[in-house]
Amino acid sequence: SAVISQKPSRDICQRGTSLTIQCQVDSQVTMMFWYRQQPGQSLTLIATANQGSEATYESGFVIDKFPISRPNLTFSTLTVSNMSPEDSSIYLCSVEEASRETQYFGPGTRLLVL
Amino acid sequence: AQSVTQPDIHITVSEGASLELRCNYSYGATPYLFWYVQSPGQGLQLLLKYFSGDTLVQGIKGFEAEFKRSQSSFNLRKPSVHWSDAAEYFCAVGRGATNKLIFGTGTLLAVQP
């Protein structure tokens, strides 16, 4: 399976600021996704990162709060904008290789907002 | 509505004992089913998956799962648990071109020496 890395691995941020999380894959993949895992909770899909076009957001998530870029088939970024303590979560990217129909996850970015 | 239920929030087993983690799903069509494990401070690792065919699937680390359509279940099993199996286990269901995953709430496994 693809090797996925995320930067930063963790961060502590002040409310009102923004943080951009990077997801890098070692091979070209068709699908990339961003998930949020709030403390003690399961994973919730934020959006599907589409290469060369706007991301597809799930209900409850909006582009102004979570802008996503995907400039090529190996890289994506998620920005958490105007952060509040409620944004403290683990943010994970996942990828799906062509025809595999299976998602593999990055190590996650642990975000604490004070 | 599509959903995944993991009835057990927390389970404690003794090292060497057998393990079964329950997963029930609600899905309109035949789903793709997955089990992932998340060790403390780590991302998610795929244990096994079921798409079709043999209803008993083998995964990594000695885990297996059985798909039972009549019970809408996909329970995870391991005959002998090791201390390193202590982690959180997530069942997920997905299907379709985008294969969006719906996750259960997870089961936290503790292993006693």
PDB file of C-alpha atoms in Angstrom:
ATOM      1  CA  SER A   1       0.000   0.000   0.000  1.00  0.00           C
ATOM      2  CA  ALA A   2       0.961   3.634  -0.402  1.00  0.00           C
ATOM      3  CA  VAL A   3       3.113   5.341   2.211  1.00  0.00           C
ATOM      4  CA  ILE A   4       1.382   8.432   3.565  1.00  0.00           C
ATOM      5  CA  SER A   5       2.952  11.214   5.584  1.00  0.00           C
ATOM      6  CA  GLN A   6       1.389  14.220   7.276  1.00  0.00           C
ATOM      7  CA  LYS A   7       2.875  17.461   8.494  1.00  0.00           C
ATOM      8  CA  PRO A   8       2.808  18.653  11.166  1.00  0.00           C
ATOM      9  CA  SER A   9       2.361  15.607  13.365  1.00  0.00           C
ATOM     10  CA  ARG A  10       0.999  17.794  16.141  1.00  0.00           C
ATOM     11  CA  ASP A  11       0.556  21.461  16.940  1.00  0.00           C
ATOM     12  CA  ILE A  12      -0.762  23.790  19.603  1.00  0.00           C
ATOM     13  CA  CYS A  13      -2.442  26.886  18.217  1.00  0.00           C
ATOM     14  CA  GLN A  14      -4.141  29.992  19.501  1.00  0.00           C
ATOM     15  CA  ARG A  15      -7.793  30.610  18.815  1.00  0.00           C
ATOM     16  CA  GLY A  16      -8.476  32.770  15.787  1.00  0.00           C
ATOM     17  CA  THR A  17      -5.448  31.539  13.879  1.00  0.00           C
ATOM     18  CA  SER A  18      -5.294  29.078  10.984  1.00  0.00           C
ATOM     19  CA  LEU A  19      -3.262  25.921  10.455  1.00  0.00           C
ATOM     20  CA  THR A  20      -2.489  24.161   7.189  1.00  0.00           C
ATOM     21  CA  ILE A  21      -1.950  20.413   7.306  1.00  0.00           C
ATOM     22  CA  GLN A  22      -0.101  18.667   4.516  1.00  0.00           C
ATOM     23  CA  CYS A  23      -0.623  15.129   3.252  1.00  0.00           C
ATOM     24  CA  GLN A  24       1.972  13.553   0.963  1.00  0.00           C
ATOM     25  CA  VAL A  25       1.726  10.146  -0.713  1.00  0.00           C
ATOM     26  CA  ASP A  26       4.630   8.265  -2.248  1.00  0.00           C
ATOM     27  CA  SER A  27       2.633   7.232  -5.319  1.00  0.00           C
ATOM     28  CA  GLN A  28      -0.153   8.644  -7.447  1.00  0.00           C
ATOM     29  CA  VAL A  29      -3.584   7.914  -6.040  1.00  0.00           C
ATOM     30  CA  THR A  30      -7.035   8.532  -7.428  1.00  0.00           C
ATOM     31  CA  MET A  31      -8.827   9.545  -4.260  1.00  0.00           C
ATOM     32  CA  MET A  32      -7.755  11.515  -1.209  1.00  0.00           C
ATOM     33  CA  PHE A  33      -9.939  12.204   1.796  1.00  0.00           C
ATOM     34  CA  TRP A  34      -9.765  14.271   4.973  1.00  0.00           C
ATOM     35  CA  TYR A  35     -11.265  13.064   8.251  1.00  0.00           C
ATOM     36  CA  ARG A  36     -11.669  14.561  11.702  1.00  0.00           C
ATOM     37  CA  GLN A  37     -11.493  12.557  14.914  1.00  0.00           C
ATOM     38  CA  GLN A  38     -12.650  14.598  17.874  1.00  0.00           C
ATOM     39  CA  PRO A  39     -11.435  13.567  21.347  1.00  0.00           C
ATOM     40  CA  GLY A  40     -12.860  10.203  22.290  1.00  0.00           C
ATOM     41  CA  GLN A  41     -14.897  10.040  19.087  1.00  0.00           C
ATOM     42  CA  SER A  42     -14.902   8.119  15.862  1.00  0.00           C
ATOM     43  CA  LEU A  43     -13.847   9.419  12.477  1.00  0.00           C
ATOM     44  CA  THR A  44     -15.997  11.784  10.467  1.00  0.00           C
ATOM     45  CA  LEU A  45     -15.377  12.517   6.817  1.00  0.00           C
ATOM     46  CA  ILE A  46     -14.778  16.217   6.169  1.00  0.00           C
ATOM     47  CA  ALA A  47     -14.350  16.170   2.413  1.00  0.00           C
ATOM     48  CA  THR A  48     -13.054  14.426  -0.653  1.00  0.00           C
ATOM     49  CA  ALA A  49     -10.057  16.235  -2.128  1.00  0.00           C
ATOM     50  CA  ASN A  50     -10.461  16.357  -5.899  1.00  0.00           C
ATOM     51  CA  GLN A  51      -7.417  16.825  -8.073  1.00  0.00           C
ATOM     52  CA  GLY A  52      -7.628  20.045 -10.032  1.00  0.00           C
ATOM     53  CA  SER A  53     -11.076  21.039  -8.801  1.00  0.00           C
ATOM     54  CA  GLU A  54     -12.907  22.093  -5.670  1.00  0.00           C
ATOM     55  CA  ALA A  55     -13.219  19.594  -2.855  1.00  0.00           C
ATOM     56  CA  THR A  56     -16.521  17.861  -2.149  1.00  0.00           C
ATOM     57  CA  TYR A  57     -17.620  18.614   1.393  1.00  0.00           C
ATOM     58  CA  GLU A  58     -19.813  16.510   3.652  1.00  0.00           C
ATOM     59  CA  SER A  59     -22.801  17.885   5.462  1.00  0.00           C
ATOM     60  CA  GLY A  60     -21.741  20.136   8.297  1.00  0.00           C
ATOM     61  CA  PHE A  61     -18.402  21.113   6.786  1.00  0.00           C
ATOM     62  CA  VAL A  62     -17.839  24.199   4.639  1.00  0.00           C
ATOM     63  CA  ILE A  63     -15.066  25.448   2.433  1.00  0.00           C
ATOM     64  CA  ASP A  64     -14.608  28.702   4.320  1.00  0.00           C
ATOM     65  CA  LYS A  65     -13.751  26.798   7.492  1.00  0.00           C
ATOM     66  CA  PHE A  66     -11.838  23.892   5.918  1.00  0.00           C
ATOM     67  CA  PRO A  67     -10.345  24.957   2.594  1.00  0.00           C
ATOM     68  CA  ILE A  68      -8.677  22.065   0.803  1.00  0.00           C
ATOM     69  CA  SER A  69      -6.239  21.973  -2.057  1.00  0.00           C
ATOM     70  CA  ARG A  70      -5.085  19.107  -4.211  1.00  0.00           C
ATOM     71  CA  PRO A  71      -2.697  20.345  -6.870  1.00  0.00           C
ATOM     72  CA  ASN A  72      -1.606  16.884  -8.043  1.00  0.00           C
ATOM     73  CA  LEU A  73      -2.150  13.167  -7.492  1.00  0.00           C
ATOM     74  CA  THR A  74       0.281  12.855  -4.565  1.00  0.00           C
ATOM     75  CA  PHE A  75      -0.369  15.910  -2.402  1.00  0.00           C
ATOM     76  CA  SER A  76      -3.189  17.655  -0.566  1.00  0.00           C
ATOM     77  CA  THR A  77      -3.574  20.273   2.122  1.00  0.00           C
ATOM     78  CA  LEU A  78      -6.327  20.948   4.642  1.00  0.00           C
ATOM     79  CA  THR A  79      -6.524  24.318   6.361  1.00  0.00           C
ATOM     80  CA  VAL A  80      -8.399  24.739   9.608  1.00  0.00           C
ATOM     81  CA  SER A  81      -9.386  28.401   9.601  1.00  0.00           C
ATOM     82  CA  ASN A  82     -10.209  30.801  12.420  1.00  0.00           C
ATOM     83  CA  MET A  83      -9.719  28.068  14.956  1.00  0.00           C
ATOM     84  CA  SER A  84     -11.595  27.658  18.214  1.00  0.00           C
ATOM     85  CA  PRO A  85     -11.045  25.109  21.004  1.00  0.00           C
ATOM     86  CA  GLU A  86     -13.803  22.986  19.431  1.00  0.00           C
ATOM     87  CA  ASP A  87     -11.459  22.361  16.504  1.00  0.00           C
ATOM     88  CA  SER A  88      -9.093  20.425  18.757  1.00  0.00           C
ATOM     89  CA  SER A  89      -9.012  17.039  17.066  1.00  0.00           C
ATOM     90  CA  ILE A  90      -6.927  14.590  15.154  1.00  0.00           C
ATOM     91  CA  TYR A  91      -7.053  15.289  11.435  1.00  0.00           C
ATOM     92  CA  LEU A  92      -6.294  12.355   9.174  1.00  0.00           C
ATOM     93  CA  CYS A  93      -5.882  12.083   5.468  1.00  0.00           C
ATOM     94  CA  SER A  94      -6.576   8.870   3.650  1.00  0.00           C
ATOM     95  CA  VAL A  95      -5.959   7.684   0.116  1.00  0.00           C
ATOM     96  CA  GLU A  96      -7.571   5.165  -2.143  1.00  0.00           C
ATOM     97  CA  GLU A  97      -5.483   3.623  -4.866  1.00  0.00           C
ATOM     98  CA  ALA A  98      -6.997   3.020  -8.276  1.00  0.00           C
ATOM     99  CA  SER A  99      -9.294  -0.010  -8.299  1.00  0.00           C
ATOM    100  CA  ARG A 100      -8.370  -1.032  -4.770  1.00  0.00           C
ATOM    101  CA  GLU A 101     -11.535   0.353  -3.170  1.00  0.00           C
ATOM    102  CA  THR A 102      -9.698   0.424   0.120  1.00  0.00           C
ATOM    103  CA  GLN A 103      -8.613   3.480   2.086  1.00  0.00           C
ATOM    104  CA  TYR A 104      -5.260   3.749   3.797  1.00  0.00           C
ATOM    105  CA  PHE A 105      -4.663   6.368   6.432  1.00  0.00           C
ATOM    106  CA  GLY A 106      -1.883   8.724   7.288  1.00  0.00           C
ATOM    107  CA  PRO A 107      -0.531   9.008  10.843  1.00  0.00           C
ATOM    108  CA  GLY A 108      -2.722  11.991  11.650  1.00  0.00           C
ATOM    109  CA  THR A 109      -2.158  15.542  12.874  1.00  0.00           C
ATOM    110  CA  ARG A 110      -2.990  16.176  16.491  1.00  0.00           C
ATOM    111  CA  LEU A 111      -4.268  19.716  16.938  1.00  0.00           C
ATOM    112  CA  LEU A 112      -4.872  21.484  20.224  1.00  0.00           C
ATOM    113  CA  VAL A 113      -6.451  24.931  20.124  1.00  0.00           C
ATOM    114  CA  LEU A 114      -6.128  27.091  23.218  1.00  0.00           C
TER     115      LEU A 114
ATOM    116  CA  ALA B   1     -29.772   5.391   6.767  1.00  0.00           C
ATOM    117  CA  GLN B   2     -26.331   3.905   6.610  1.00  0.00           C
ATOM    118  CA  SER B   3     -24.777   3.271   9.997  1.00  0.00           C
ATOM    119  CA  VAL B   4     -22.318   1.132  11.889  1.00  0.00           C
ATOM    120  CA  THR B   5     -22.786   0.047  15.484  1.00  0.00           C
ATOM    121  CA  GLN B   6     -20.085  -1.232  17.761  1.00  0.00           C
ATOM    122  CA  PRO B   7     -21.991  -2.141  20.923  1.00  0.00           C
ATOM    123  CA  ASP B   8     -18.943  -2.516  23.147  1.00  0.00           C
ATOM    124  CA  ILE B   9     -17.233   0.748  24.015  1.00  0.00           C
ATOM    125  CA  HIS B  10     -14.576  -0.888  26.148  1.00  0.00           C
ATOM    126  CA  ILE B  11     -13.435  -4.509  26.530  1.00  0.00           C
ATOM    127  CA  THR B  12     -10.797  -6.002  28.799  1.00  0.00           C
ATOM    128  CA  VAL B  13      -9.356  -9.448  28.149  1.00  0.00           C
ATOM    129  CA  SER B  14      -6.495 -11.390  29.618  1.00  0.00           C
ATOM    130  CA  GLU B  15      -3.429 -12.033  27.544  1.00  0.00           C
ATOM    131  CA  GLY B  16      -3.796 -15.350  25.764  1.00  0.00           C
ATOM    132  CA  ALA B  17      -7.582 -15.297  25.915  1.00  0.00           C
ATOM    133  CA  SER B  18      -9.757 -15.237  22.834  1.00  0.00           C
ATOM    134  CA  LEU B  19     -11.348 -12.037  21.569  1.00  0.00           C
ATOM    135  CA  GLU B  20     -14.476 -11.125  19.672  1.00  0.00           C
ATOM    136  CA  LEU B  21     -15.385  -7.537  18.833  1.00  0.00           C
ATOM    137  CA  ARG B  22     -18.876  -6.946  17.551  1.00  0.00           C
ATOM    138  CA  CYS B  23     -19.922  -4.868  14.589  1.00  0.00           C
ATOM    139  CA  ASN B  24     -23.388  -4.443  13.130  1.00  0.00           C
ATOM    140  CA  TYR B  25     -24.226  -2.376  10.104  1.00  0.00           C
ATOM    141  CA  SER B  26     -27.179  -0.903   8.324  1.00  0.00           C
ATOM    142  CA  TYR B  27     -26.707  -0.496   4.588  1.00  0.00           C
ATOM    143  CA  GLY B  28     -28.996  -0.556   1.569  1.00  0.00           C
ATOM    144  CA  ALA B  29     -26.865  -2.810  -0.598  1.00  0.00           C
ATOM    145  CA  THR B  30     -24.184  -5.390   0.004  1.00  0.00           C
ATOM    146  CA  PRO B  31     -21.517  -3.312   1.680  1.00  0.00           C
ATOM    147  CA  TYR B  32     -17.788  -3.345   1.693  1.00  0.00           C
ATOM    148  CA  LEU B  33     -16.696  -3.946   5.288  1.00  0.00           C
ATOM    149  CA  PHE B  34     -13.469  -3.036   7.015  1.00  0.00           C
ATOM    150  CA  TRP B  35     -11.759  -3.309  10.373  1.00  0.00           C
ATOM    151  CA  TYR B  36      -9.083  -0.784  11.302  1.00  0.00           C
ATOM    152  CA  VAL B  37      -6.928  -0.574  14.414  1.00  0.00           C
ATOM    153  CA  GLN B  38      -5.596   2.594  16.007  1.00  0.00           C
ATOM    154  CA  SER B  39      -2.782   2.204  18.500  1.00  0.00           C
ATOM    155  CA  PRO B  40      -2.204   5.034  20.973  1.00  0.00           C
ATOM    156  CA  GLY B  41      -0.871   8.100  19.207  1.00  0.00           C
ATOM    157  CA  GLN B  42      -1.002   6.418  15.821  1.00  0.00           C
ATOM    158  CA  GLY B  43      -3.065   6.607  12.665  1.00  0.00           C
ATOM    159  CA  LEU B  44      -5.385   3.862  11.468  1.00  0.00           C
ATOM    160  CA  GLN B  45      -4.058   0.569  10.171  1.00  0.00           C
ATOM    161  CA  LEU B  46      -6.180  -1.721   8.018  1.00  0.00           C
ATOM    162  CA  LEU B  47      -6.635  -5.149   9.610  1.00  0.00           C
ATOM    163  CA  LEU B  48      -8.861  -6.774   7.028  1.00  0.00           C
ATOM    164  CA  LYS B  49     -11.654  -6.191   4.562  1.00  0.00           C
ATOM    165  CA  TYR B  50     -14.592  -7.991   3.004  1.00  0.00           C
ATOM    166  CA  PHE B  51     -15.935  -7.291  -0.448  1.00  0.00           C
ATOM    167  CA  SER B  52     -17.461 -10.596  -1.584  1.00  0.00           C
ATOM    168  CA  GLY B  53     -16.863 -14.337  -1.664  1.00  0.00           C
ATOM    169  CA  ASP B  54     -15.787 -16.348   1.341  1.00  0.00           C
ATOM    170  CA  THR B  55     -17.509 -14.865   4.365  1.00  0.00           C
ATOM    171  CA  LEU B  56     -14.588 -15.631   6.660  1.00  0.00           C
ATOM    172  CA  VAL B  57     -11.693 -13.299   5.939  1.00  0.00           C
ATOM    173  CA  GLN B  58      -8.207 -13.399   7.314  1.00  0.00           C
ATOM    174  CA  GLY B  59      -6.265 -10.298   8.174  1.00  0.00           C
ATOM    175  CA  ILE B  60      -2.967  -9.210   9.587  1.00  0.00           C
ATOM    176  CA  LYS B  61      -1.735  -9.880  13.118  1.00  0.00           C
ATOM    177  CA  GLY B  62      -3.751 -13.107  13.385  1.00  0.00           C
ATOM    178  CA  PHE B  63      -7.164 -11.438  13.163  1.00  0.00           C
ATOM    179  CA  GLU B  64     -10.132 -12.771  11.249  1.00  0.00           C
ATOM    180  CA  ALA B  65     -13.682 -11.589  10.705  1.00  0.00           C
ATOM    181  CA  GLU B  66     -16.874 -13.264   9.591  1.00  0.00           C
ATOM    182  CA  PHE B  67     -19.546 -11.611   7.475  1.00  0.00           C
ATOM    183  CA  LYS B  68     -23.057 -12.739   8.351  1.00  0.00           C
ATOM    184  CA  ARG B  69     -25.591 -11.209   6.027  1.00  0.00           C
ATOM    185  CA  SER B  70     -28.589 -12.522   7.963  1.00  0.00           C
ATOM    186  CA  GLN B  71     -27.387 -10.770  11.100  1.00  0.00           C
ATOM    187  CA  SER B  72     -25.901  -7.695   9.376  1.00  0.00           C
ATOM    188  CA  SER B  73     -22.748  -8.366  11.335  1.00  0.00           C
ATOM    189  CA  PHE B  74     -19.020  -8.398  10.719  1.00  0.00           C
ATOM    190  CA  ASN B  75     -17.422  -9.466  13.990  1.00  0.00           C
ATOM    191  CA  LEU B  76     -13.674  -9.439  14.505  1.00  0.00           C
ATOM    192  CA  ARG B  77     -11.987 -12.360  16.239  1.00  0.00           C
ATOM    193  CA  LYS B  78      -8.598 -13.437  17.447  1.00  0.00           C
ATOM    194  CA  PRO B  79      -7.949 -16.784  19.144  1.00  0.00           C
ATOM    195  CA  SER B  80      -5.195 -15.588  21.478  1.00  0.00           C
ATOM    196  CA  VAL B  81      -4.693 -11.940  22.367  1.00  0.00           C
ATOM    197  CA  HIS B  82      -1.245 -10.430  22.867  1.00  0.00           C
ATOM    198  CA  TRP B  83      -0.477  -7.404  25.043  1.00  0.00           C
ATOM    199  CA  SER B  84       0.451  -5.481  21.889  1.00  0.00           C
ATOM    200  CA  ASP B  85      -3.151  -5.820  20.669  1.00  0.00           C
ATOM    201  CA  ALA B  86      -4.258  -3.191  23.165  1.00  0.00           C
ATOM    202  CA  ALA B  87      -5.662  -0.435  20.953  1.00  0.00           C
ATOM    203  CA  GLU B  88      -8.895   0.979  19.614  1.00  0.00           C
ATOM    204  CA  TYR B  89     -10.676  -0.965  16.906  1.00  0.00           C
ATOM    205  CA  PHE B  90     -12.975   0.598  14.342  1.00  0.00           C
ATOM    206  CA  CYS B  91     -15.431  -1.137  12.061  1.00  0.00           C
ATOM    207  CA  ALA B  92     -16.334   0.706   8.860  1.00  0.00           C
ATOM    208  CA  VAL B  93     -18.684   0.231   5.934  1.00  0.00           C
ATOM    209  CA  GLY B  94     -18.472   1.654   2.437  1.00  0.00           C
ATOM    210  CA  ARG B  95     -19.481   1.135  -1.157  1.00  0.00           C
ATOM    211  CA  GLY B  96     -19.648   2.928  -4.418  1.00  0.00           C
ATOM    212  CA  ALA B  97     -17.376   4.798  -6.729  1.00  0.00           C
ATOM    213  CA  THR B  98     -16.042   7.003  -3.976  1.00  0.00           C
ATOM    214  CA  ASN B  99     -16.228   4.283  -1.330  1.00  0.00           C
ATOM    215  CA  LYS B 100     -16.975   6.813   1.383  1.00  0.00           C
ATOM    216  CA  LEU B 101     -16.465   5.170   4.720  1.00  0.00           C
ATOM    217  CA  ILE B 102     -18.843   5.285   7.647  1.00  0.00           C
ATOM    218  CA  PHE B 103     -17.153   4.402  10.905  1.00  0.00           C
ATOM    219  CA  GLY B 104     -18.468   2.878  14.076  1.00  0.00           C
ATOM    220  CA  THR B 105     -17.732   4.541  17.395  1.00  0.00           C
ATOM    221  CA  GLY B 106     -14.881   2.182  18.131  1.00  0.00           C
ATOM    222  CA  THR B 107     -14.085  -0.425  20.786  1.00  0.00           C
ATOM    223  CA  LEU B 108     -11.200   0.204  23.138  1.00  0.00           C
ATOM    224  CA  LEU B 109      -9.398  -3.028  23.961  1.00  0.00           C
ATOM    225  CA  ALA B 110      -7.357  -3.390  27.128  1.00  0.00           C
ATOM    226  CA  VAL B 111      -5.214  -6.481  27.694  1.00  0.00           C
ATOM    227  CA  GLN B 112      -4.466  -7.687  31.208  1.00  0.00           C
ATOM    228  CA  PRO B 113      -1.225  -9.563  31.880  1.00  0.00           C
TER     229      PRO B 113
END
